[in-house]
mmCIF file of C-alpha atoms in Angstrom:
data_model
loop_
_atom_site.group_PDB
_atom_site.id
_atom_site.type_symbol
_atom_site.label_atom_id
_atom_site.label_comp_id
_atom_site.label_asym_id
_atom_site.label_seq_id
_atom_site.Cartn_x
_atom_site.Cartn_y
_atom_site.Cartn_z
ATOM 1 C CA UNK A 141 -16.573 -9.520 20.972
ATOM 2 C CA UNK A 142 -18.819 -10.008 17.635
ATOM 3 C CA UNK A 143 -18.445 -5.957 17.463
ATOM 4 C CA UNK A 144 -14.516 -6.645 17.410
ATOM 5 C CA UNK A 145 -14.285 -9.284 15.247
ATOM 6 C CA UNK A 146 -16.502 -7.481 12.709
ATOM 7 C CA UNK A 147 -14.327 -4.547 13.207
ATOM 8 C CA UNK A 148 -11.094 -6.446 11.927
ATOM 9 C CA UNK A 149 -13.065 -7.953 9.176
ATOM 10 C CA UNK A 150 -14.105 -4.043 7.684
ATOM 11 C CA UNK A 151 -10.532 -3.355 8.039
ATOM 12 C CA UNK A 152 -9.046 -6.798 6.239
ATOM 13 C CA UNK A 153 -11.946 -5.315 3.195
ATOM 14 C CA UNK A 154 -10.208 -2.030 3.158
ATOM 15 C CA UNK A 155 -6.993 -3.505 2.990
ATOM 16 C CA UNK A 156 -8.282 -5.485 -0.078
ATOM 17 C CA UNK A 157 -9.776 -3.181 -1.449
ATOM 18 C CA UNK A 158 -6.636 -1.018 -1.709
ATOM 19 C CA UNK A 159 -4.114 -3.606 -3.252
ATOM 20 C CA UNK A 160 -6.819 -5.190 -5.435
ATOM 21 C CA UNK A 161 -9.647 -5.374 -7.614
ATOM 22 C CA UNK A 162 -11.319 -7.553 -5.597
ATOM 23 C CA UNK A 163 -14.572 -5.934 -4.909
ATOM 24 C CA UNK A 164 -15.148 -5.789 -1.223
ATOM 25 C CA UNK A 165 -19.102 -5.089 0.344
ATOM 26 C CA UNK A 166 -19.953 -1.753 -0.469
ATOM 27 C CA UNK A 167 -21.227 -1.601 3.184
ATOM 28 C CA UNK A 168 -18.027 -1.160 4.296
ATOM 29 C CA UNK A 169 -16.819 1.903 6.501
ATOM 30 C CA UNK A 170 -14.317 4.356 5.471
ATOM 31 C CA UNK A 171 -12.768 6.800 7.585
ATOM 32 C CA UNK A 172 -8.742 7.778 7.532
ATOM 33 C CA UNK A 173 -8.327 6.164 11.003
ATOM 34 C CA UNK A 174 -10.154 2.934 9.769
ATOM 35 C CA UNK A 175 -7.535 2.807 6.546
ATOM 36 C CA UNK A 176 -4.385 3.773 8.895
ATOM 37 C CA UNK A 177 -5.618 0.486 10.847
ATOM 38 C CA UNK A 178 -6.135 -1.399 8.161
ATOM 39 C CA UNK A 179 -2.658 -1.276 7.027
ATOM 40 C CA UNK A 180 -2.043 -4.234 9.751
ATOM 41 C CA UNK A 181 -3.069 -6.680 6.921
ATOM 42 C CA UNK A 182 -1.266 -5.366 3.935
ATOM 43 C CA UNK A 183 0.469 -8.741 4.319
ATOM 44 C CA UNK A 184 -2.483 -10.688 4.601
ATOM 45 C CA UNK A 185 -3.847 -9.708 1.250
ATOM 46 C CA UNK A 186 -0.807 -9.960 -0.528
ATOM 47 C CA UNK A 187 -0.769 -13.479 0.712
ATOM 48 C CA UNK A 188 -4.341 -13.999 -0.399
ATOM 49 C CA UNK A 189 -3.190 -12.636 -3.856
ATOM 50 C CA UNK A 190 -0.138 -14.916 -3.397
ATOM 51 C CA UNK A 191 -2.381 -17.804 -3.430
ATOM 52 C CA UNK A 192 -4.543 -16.588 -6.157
ATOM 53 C CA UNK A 193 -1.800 -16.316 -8.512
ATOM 54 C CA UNK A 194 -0.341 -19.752 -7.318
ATOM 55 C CA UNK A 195 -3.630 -21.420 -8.093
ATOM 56 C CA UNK A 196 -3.678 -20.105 -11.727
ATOM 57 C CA UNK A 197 -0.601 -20.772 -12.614
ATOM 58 C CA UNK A 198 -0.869 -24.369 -10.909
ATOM 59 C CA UNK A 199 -3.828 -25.260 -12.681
ATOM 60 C CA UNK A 200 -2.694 -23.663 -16.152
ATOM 61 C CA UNK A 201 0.222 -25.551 -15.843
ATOM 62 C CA UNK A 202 -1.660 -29.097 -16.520
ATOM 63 C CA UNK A 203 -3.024 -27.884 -19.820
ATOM 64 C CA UNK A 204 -0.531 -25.556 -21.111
ATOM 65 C CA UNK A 205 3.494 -25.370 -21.632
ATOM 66 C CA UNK A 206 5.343 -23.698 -18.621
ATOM 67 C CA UNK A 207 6.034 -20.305 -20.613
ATOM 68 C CA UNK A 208 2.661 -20.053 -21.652
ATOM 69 C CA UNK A 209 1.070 -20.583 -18.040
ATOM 70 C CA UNK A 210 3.638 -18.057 -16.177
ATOM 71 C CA UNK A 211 2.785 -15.630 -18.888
ATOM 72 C CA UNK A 212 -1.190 -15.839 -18.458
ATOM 73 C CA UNK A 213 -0.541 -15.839 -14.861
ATOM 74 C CA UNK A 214 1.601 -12.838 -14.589
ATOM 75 C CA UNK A 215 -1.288 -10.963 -16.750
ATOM 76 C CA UNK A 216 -3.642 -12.369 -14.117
ATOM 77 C CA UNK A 217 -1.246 -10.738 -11.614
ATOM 78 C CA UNK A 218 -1.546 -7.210 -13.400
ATOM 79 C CA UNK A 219 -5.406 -7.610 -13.638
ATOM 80 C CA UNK A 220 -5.783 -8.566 -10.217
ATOM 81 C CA UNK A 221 -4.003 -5.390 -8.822
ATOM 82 C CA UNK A 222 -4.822 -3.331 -11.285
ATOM 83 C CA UNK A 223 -0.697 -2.927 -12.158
ATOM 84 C CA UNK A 224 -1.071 -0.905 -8.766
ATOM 85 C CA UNK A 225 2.718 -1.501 -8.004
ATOM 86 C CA UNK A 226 3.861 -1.320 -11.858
ATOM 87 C CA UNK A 227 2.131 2.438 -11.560
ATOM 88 C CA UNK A 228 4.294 3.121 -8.421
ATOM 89 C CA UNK A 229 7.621 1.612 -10.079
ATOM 90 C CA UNK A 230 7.049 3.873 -13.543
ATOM 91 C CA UNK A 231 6.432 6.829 -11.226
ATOM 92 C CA UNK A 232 9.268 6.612 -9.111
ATOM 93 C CA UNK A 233 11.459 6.006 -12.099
ATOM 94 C CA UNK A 234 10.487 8.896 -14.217
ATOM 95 C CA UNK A 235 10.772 10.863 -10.869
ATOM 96 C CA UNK A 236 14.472 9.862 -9.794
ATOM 97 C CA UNK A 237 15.331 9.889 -13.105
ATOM 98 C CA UNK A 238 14.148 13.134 -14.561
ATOM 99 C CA UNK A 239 13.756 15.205 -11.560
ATOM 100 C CA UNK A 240 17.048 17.360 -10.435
ATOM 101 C CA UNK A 241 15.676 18.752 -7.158
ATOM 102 C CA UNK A 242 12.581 16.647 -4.496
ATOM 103 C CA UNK A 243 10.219 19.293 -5.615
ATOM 104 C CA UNK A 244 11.361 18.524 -9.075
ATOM 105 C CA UNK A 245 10.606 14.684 -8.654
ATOM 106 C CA UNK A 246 7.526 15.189 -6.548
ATOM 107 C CA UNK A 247 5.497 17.095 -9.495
ATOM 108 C CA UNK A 248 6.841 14.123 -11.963
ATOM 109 C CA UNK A 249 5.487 11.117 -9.771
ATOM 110 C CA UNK A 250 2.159 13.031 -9.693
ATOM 111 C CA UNK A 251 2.041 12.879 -13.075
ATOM 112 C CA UNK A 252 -0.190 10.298 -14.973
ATOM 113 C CA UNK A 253 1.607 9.897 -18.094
ATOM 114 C CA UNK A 254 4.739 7.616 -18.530
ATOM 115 C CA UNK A 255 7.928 8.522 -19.541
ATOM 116 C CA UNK A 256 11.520 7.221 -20.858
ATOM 117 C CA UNK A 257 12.520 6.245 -17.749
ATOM 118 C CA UNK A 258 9.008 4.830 -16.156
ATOM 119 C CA UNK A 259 8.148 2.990 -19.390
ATOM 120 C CA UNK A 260 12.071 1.351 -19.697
ATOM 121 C CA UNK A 261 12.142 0.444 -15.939
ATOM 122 C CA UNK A 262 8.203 -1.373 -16.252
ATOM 123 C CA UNK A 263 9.250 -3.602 -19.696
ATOM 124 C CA UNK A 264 12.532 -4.765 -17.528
ATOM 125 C CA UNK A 265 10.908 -5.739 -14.663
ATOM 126 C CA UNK A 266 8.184 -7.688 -16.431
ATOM 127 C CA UNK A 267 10.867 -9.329 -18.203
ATOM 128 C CA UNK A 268 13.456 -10.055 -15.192
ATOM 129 C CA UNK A 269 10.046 -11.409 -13.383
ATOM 130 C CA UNK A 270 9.053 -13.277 -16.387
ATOM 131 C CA UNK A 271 12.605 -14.623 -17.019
ATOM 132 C CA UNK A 272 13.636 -15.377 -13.664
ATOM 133 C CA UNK A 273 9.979 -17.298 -13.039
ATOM 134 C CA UNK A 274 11.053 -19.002 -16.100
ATOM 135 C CA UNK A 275 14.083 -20.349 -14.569
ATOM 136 C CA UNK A 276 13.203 -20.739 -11.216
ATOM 137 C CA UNK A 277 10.121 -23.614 -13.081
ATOM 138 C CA UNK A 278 12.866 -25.572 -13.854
ATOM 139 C CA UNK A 279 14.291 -25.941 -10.168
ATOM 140 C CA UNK A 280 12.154 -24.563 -7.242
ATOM 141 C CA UNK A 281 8.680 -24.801 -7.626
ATOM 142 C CA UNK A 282 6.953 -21.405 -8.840
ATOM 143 C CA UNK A 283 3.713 -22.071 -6.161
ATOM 144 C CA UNK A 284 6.441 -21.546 -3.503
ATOM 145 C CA UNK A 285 7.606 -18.494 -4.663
ATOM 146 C CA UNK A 286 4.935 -16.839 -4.894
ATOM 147 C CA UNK A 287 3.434 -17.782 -1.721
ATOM 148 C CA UNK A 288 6.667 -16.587 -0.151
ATOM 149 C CA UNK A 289 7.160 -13.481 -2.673
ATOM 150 C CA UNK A 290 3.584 -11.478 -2.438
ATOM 151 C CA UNK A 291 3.194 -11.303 1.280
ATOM 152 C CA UNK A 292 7.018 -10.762 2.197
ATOM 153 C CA UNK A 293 7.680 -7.898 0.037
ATOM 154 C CA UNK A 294 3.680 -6.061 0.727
ATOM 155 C CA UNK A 295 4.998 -6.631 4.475
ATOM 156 C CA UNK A 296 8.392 -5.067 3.717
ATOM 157 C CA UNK A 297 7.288 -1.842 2.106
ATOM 158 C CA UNK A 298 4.318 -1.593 4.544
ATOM 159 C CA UNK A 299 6.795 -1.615 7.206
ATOM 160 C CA UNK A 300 8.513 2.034 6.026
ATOM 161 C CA UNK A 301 5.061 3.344 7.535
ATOM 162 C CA UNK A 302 5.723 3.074 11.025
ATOM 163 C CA UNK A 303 8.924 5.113 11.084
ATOM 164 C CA UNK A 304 8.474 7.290 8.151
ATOM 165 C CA UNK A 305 7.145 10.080 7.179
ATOM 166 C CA UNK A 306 4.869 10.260 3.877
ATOM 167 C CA UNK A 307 6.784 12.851 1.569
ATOM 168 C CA UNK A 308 4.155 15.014 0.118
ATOM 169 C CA UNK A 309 0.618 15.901 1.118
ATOM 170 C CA UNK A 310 -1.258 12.824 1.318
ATOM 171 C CA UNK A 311 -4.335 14.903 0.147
ATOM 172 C CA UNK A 312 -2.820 15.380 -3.097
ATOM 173 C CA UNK A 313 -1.129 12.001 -3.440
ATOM 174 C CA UNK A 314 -2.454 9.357 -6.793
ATOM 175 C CA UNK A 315 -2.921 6.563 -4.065
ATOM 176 C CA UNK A 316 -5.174 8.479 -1.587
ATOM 177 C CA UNK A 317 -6.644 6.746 0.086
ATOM 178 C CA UNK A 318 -3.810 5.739 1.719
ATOM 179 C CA UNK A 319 -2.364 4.577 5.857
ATOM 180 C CA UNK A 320 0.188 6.943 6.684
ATOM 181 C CA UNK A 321 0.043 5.993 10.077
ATOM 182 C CA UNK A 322 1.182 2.966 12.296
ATOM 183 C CA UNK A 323 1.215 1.712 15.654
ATOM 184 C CA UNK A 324 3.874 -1.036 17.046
ATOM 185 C CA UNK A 325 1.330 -3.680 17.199
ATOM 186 C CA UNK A 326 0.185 -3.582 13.409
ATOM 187 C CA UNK A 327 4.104 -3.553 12.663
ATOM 188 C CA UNK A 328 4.865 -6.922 14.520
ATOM 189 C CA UNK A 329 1.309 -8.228 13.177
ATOM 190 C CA UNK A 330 2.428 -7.218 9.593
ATOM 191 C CA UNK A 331 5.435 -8.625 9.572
ATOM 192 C CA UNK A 332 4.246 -11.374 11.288
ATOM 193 C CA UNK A 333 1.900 -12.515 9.010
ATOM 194 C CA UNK A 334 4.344 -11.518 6.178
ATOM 195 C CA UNK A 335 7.305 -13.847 7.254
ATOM 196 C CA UNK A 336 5.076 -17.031 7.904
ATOM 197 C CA UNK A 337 5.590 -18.349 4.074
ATOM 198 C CA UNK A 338 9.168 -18.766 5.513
ATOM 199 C CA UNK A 339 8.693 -21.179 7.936
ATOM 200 C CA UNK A 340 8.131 -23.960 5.144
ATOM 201 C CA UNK A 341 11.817 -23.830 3.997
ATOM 202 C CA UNK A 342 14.936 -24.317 6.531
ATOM 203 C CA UNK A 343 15.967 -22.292 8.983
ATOM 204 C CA UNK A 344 19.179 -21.397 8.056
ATOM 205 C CA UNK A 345 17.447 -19.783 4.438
ATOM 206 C CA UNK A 346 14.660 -18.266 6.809
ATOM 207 C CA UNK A 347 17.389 -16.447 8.311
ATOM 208 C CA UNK A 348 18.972 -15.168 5.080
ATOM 209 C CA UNK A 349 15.092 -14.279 3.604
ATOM 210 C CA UNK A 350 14.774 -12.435 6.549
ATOM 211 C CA UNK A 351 18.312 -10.943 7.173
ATOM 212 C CA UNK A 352 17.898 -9.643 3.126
ATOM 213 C CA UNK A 353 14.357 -8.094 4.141
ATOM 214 C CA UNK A 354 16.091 -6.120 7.168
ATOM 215 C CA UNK A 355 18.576 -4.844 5.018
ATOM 216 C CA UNK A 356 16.628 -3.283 2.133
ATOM 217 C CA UNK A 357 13.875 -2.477 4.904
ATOM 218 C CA UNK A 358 16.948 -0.115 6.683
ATOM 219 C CA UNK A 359 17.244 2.258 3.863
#
């Protein structure tokens, strides 16, 4: 049982370790089945980072104006992940938008440098997050949202895993290493642990949250 428990505790420090900066023991196993099974708590962590970001922003917010505090804490956000999912979003910008053909947009994501397209879609999605936080301090509180926010949409995206392919060779991918693989279990456990957040607001808006999530999660 110890063996076990220990076993799902290496996997929760992979799963960290690939979303974050957090440093996780460097006694840690790695093997491509161990990060495939890790995946189960992509959710987890982005709830843990969730909370992180919550907690700075809550305690900013007693010594500094509102605009100041989101902006500190969406920098904390960027340094916490490494801007891990703001490198995705600028790749798979300049690769829809400059690539004609897959192939095409496949040898653009790979590439490191940023272009019209990645750069333009990064600067309006800080801002839209930025602005929208802004508003959403006047009304709903912004502790909430990101409780609810990280691990809903880390579950959502983890959830294309189970019944789809990865595009290119993973061996050549920016993000190796990377779980390409999924088993019914860690899909239900994902999502899970991803929709919990939810449970703290009605359940008539639980329903839409979740309704929303099935619909972008369809394709």
């Amino acid at each position: 049982m110890l063996s076990g428990i220990k076993y799902q505790i290496e996997l929760f420090w992979l799963a960290l370790g690939f979303f974050s900066r957090i440093p996780m023991p460097s006694s840690t196993p790695y093997s491509e089945d161990r990060m495939n099974r890790a995946g189960r708590y992509f959710s987890l962590v982005g709830l843990l980072l969730g909370a992180l970001c919550a907690l700075v922003y809550w305690g900013l917010s007693f010594v500094l104006p509102t605009s100041i505090a989101l902006f500190l804490m969406m920098v904390f956000s960027l340094l916490l992940t490494g801007a891990f999912h703001e490198d995705g979003l600028t790749d798979m910008a300049d690769g829809i938008g400059g690539g004609m053909t897959t192939e095409r947009r496949l040898t653009i994501m790979k590439d490191s440098r940023i272009g019209t397209y990645g750069a333009s879609a990064l600067i309006m999605a800080l801002l839209g997050k930025y602005a929208l936080l802004i508003e959403l301090a006047n009304g709903v509180s912004v502790v909430i949202v990101l409780l609810l926010s990280y691990p809903l949409s880390r579950a959502v995206a983890a959830s294309l895993i189970y019944d789809m392919p990865y595009v290119t060779d993973p061996d050549s991918s920016k993000s190796k290493p990377l779980a390409n693989k999924q088993t019914r279990f860690e899909l239900l456990f994902l999502l899970l642990i991803g929709v919990l957040p939810v449970a703290i607001f009605n359940w008539q808006f639980a329903i839409a949250i979740c309704g929303l999530l099935a619909l972008v999660a369809s394709r």
